[in-house]
PDB file of C-alpha atoms and ligand atoms in Angstrom:
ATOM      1  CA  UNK C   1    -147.328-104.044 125.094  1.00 87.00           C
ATOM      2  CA  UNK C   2    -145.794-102.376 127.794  1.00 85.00           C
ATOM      3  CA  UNK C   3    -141.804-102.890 127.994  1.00 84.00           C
ATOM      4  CA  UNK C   4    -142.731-104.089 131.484  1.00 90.00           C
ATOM      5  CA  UNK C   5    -145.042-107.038 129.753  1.00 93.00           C
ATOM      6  CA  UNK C   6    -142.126-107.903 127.144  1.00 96.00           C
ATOM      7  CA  UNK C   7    -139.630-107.926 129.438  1.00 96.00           C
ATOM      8  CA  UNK C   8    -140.076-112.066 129.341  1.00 96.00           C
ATOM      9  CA  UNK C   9    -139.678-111.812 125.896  1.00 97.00           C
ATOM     10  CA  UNK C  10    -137.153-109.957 125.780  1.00 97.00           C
ATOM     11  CA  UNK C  11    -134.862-112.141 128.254  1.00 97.00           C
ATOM     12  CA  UNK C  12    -135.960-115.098 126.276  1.00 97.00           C
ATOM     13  CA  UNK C  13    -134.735-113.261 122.776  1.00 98.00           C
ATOM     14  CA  UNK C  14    -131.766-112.013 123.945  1.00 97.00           C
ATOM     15  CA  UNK C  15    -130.487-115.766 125.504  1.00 97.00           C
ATOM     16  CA  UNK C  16    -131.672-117.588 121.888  1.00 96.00           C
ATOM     17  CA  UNK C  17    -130.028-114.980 120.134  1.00 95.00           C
ATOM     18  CA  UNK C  18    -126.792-115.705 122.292  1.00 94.00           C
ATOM     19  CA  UNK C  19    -127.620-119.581 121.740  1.00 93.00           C
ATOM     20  CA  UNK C  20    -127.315-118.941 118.173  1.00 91.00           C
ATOM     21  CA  UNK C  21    -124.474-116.391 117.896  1.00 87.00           C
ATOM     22  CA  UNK C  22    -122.754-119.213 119.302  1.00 87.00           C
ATOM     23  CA  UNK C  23    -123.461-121.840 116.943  1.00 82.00           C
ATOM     24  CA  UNK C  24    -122.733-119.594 113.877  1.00 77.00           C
ATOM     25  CA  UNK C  25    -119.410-119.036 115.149  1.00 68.00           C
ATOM     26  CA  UNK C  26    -119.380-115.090 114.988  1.00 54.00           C
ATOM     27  CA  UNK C  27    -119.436-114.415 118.992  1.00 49.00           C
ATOM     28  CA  UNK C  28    -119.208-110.582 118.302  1.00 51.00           C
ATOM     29  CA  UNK C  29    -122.639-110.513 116.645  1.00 46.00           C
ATOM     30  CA  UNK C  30    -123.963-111.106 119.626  1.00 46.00           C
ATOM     31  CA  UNK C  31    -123.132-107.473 121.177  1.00 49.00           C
ATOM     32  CA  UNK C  32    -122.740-106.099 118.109  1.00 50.00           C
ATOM     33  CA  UNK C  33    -125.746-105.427 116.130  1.00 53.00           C
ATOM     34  CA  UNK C  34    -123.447-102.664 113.168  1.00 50.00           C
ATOM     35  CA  UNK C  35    -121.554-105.349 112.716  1.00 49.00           C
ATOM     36  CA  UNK C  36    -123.506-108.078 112.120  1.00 51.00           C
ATOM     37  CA  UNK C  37    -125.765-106.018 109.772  1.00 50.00           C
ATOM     38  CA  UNK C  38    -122.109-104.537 107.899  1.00 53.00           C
ATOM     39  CA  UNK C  39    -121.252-108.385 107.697  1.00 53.00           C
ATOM     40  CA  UNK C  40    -124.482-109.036 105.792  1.00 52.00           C
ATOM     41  CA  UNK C  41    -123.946-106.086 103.486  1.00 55.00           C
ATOM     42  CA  UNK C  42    -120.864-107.333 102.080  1.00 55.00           C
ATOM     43  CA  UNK C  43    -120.864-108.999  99.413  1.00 61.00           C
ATOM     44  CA  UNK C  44    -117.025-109.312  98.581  1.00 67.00           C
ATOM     45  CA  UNK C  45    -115.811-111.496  96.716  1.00 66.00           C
ATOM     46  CA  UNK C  46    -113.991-113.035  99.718  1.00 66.00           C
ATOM     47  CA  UNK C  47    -117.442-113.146 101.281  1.00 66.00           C
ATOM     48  CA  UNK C  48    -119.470-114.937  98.910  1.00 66.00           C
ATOM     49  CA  UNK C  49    -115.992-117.544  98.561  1.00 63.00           C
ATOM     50  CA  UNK C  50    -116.098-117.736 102.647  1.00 63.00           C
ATOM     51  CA  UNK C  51    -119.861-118.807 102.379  1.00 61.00           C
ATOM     52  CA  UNK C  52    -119.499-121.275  99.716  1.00 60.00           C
ATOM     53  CA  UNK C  53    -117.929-123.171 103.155  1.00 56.00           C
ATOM     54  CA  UNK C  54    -120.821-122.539 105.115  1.00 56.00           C
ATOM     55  CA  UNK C  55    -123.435-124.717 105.492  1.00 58.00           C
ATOM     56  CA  UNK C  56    -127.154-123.368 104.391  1.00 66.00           C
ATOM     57  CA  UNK C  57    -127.511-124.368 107.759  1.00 63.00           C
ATOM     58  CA  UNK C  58    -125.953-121.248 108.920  1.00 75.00           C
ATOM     59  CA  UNK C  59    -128.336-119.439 106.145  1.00 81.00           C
ATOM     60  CA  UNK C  60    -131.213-120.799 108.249  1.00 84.00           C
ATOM     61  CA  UNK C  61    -129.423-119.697 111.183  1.00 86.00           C
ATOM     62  CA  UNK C  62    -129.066-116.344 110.147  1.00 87.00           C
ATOM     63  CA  UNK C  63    -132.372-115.687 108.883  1.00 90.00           C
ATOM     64  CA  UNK C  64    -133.835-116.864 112.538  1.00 92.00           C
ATOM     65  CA  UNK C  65    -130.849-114.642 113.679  1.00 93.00           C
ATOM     66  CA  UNK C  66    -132.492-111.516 111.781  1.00 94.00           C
ATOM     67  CA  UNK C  67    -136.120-112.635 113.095  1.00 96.00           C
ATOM     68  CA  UNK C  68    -134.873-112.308 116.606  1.00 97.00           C
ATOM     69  CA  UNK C  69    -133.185-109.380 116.334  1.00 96.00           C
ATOM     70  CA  UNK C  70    -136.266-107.451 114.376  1.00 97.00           C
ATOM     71  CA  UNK C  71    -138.496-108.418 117.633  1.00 97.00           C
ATOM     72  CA  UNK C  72    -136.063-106.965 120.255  1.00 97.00           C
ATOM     73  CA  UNK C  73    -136.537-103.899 117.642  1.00 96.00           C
ATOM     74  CA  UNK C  74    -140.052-103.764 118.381  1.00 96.00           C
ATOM     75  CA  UNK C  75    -139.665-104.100 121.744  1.00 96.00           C
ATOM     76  CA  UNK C  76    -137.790-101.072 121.658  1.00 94.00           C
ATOM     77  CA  UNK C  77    -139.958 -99.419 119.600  1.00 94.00           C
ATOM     78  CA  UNK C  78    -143.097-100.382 121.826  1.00 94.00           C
ATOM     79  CA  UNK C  79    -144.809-102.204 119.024  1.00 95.00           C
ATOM     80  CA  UNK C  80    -143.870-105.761 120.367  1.00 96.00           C
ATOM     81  CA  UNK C  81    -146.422-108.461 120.414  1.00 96.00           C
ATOM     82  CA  UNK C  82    -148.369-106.488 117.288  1.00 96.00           C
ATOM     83  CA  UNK C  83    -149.010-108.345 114.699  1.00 97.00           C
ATOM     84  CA  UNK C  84    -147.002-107.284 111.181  1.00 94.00           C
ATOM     85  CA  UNK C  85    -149.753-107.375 108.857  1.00 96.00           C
ATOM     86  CA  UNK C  86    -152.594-106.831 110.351  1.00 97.00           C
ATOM     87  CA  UNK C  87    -151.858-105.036 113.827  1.00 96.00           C
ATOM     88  CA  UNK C  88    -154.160-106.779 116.390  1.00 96.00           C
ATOM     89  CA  UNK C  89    -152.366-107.977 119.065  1.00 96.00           C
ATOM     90  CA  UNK C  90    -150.426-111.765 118.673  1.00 97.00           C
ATOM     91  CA  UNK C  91    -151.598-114.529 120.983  1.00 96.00           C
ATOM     92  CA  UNK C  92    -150.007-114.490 124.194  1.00 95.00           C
ATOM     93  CA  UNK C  93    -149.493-118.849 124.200  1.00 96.00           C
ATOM     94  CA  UNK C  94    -147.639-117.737 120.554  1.00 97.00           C
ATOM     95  CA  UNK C  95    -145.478-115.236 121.285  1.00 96.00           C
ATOM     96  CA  UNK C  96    -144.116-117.971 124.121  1.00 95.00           C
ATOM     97  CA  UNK C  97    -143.727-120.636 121.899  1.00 96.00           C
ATOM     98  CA  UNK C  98    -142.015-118.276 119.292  1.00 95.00           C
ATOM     99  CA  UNK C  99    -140.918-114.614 120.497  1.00 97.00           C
ATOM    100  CA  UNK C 100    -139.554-113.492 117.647  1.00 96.00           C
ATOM    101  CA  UNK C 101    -142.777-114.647 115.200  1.00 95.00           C
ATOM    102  CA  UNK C 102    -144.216-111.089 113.666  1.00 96.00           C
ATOM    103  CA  UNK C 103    -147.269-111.560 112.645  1.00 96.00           C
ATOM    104  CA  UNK C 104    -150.891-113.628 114.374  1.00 97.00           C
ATOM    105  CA  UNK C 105    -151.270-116.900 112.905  1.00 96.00           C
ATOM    106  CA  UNK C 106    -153.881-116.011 110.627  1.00 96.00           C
ATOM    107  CA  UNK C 107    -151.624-113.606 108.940  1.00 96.00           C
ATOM    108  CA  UNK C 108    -148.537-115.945 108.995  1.00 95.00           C
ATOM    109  CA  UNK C 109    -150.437-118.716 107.383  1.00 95.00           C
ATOM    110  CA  UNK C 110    -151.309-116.199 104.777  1.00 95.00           C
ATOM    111  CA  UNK C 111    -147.577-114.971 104.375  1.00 93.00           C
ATOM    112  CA  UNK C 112    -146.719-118.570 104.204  1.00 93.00           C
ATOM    113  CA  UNK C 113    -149.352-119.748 101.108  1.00 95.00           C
ATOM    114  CA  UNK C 114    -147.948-116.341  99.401  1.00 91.00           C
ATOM    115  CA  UNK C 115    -144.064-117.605  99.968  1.00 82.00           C
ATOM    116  CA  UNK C 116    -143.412-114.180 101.421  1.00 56.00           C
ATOM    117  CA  UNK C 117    -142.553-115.956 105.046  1.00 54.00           C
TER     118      UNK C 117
HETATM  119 ZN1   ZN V   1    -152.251-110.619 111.778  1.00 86.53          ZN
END
């Protein structure tokens, strides 16, 4: 895909990624992609007692979080809209519905029965 054809997708990830910056309280991970992954490297003690107050919400949150951010990646790297596993390219009405989904359906369903998704 040519960063001309993801440039939808990549307006689209950037504003839920903003959307969900906001609801995990940490505004500077949205600009600030070193910190967010430092962040997620610690594991302080002060860390792991500071999450024991947040909500697995959040967890979900910042899993989606990681998705979206791994799909403006590919953009970048001009592999965007490639399917993970199996490389052909993902279905145009699915990347819509979910930008930042990496693989084709066929191979997500697979991930999904293996509990690797
Ligand atoms: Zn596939």
């Amino acid at each position: 895909m040519t960063p001309q054809e993801a440039a939808p997708y990549r307006r689209q990830l950037s504003k839920m990624r903003a959307a969900l910056a906001a609801q995990m309280d940490t505004p500077d991970s949205a600009e600030d992609d070193a910190a967010y992954v430092e962040r997620s490297d610690d594991s302080s003690a002060q860390l792991a007692a500071e999450r024991e107050f947040e909500s697995s919400f959040d967890e979900r949150e910042g899993a989606e979080l990681a998705m979206i951010d791994a799909a403006l990646a590919r953009i970048e790297a001009g592999t965007y809209g490639e399917c993970a596993d199996c490389r052909q390219d993902i279905a145009a009405p699915r990347l819509q519905a979910s930008p930042e989904s990496p693989r084709c359906i066929a191979c997500q369903q697979k991930a999904e029965r293996r509990g690797a998704a």
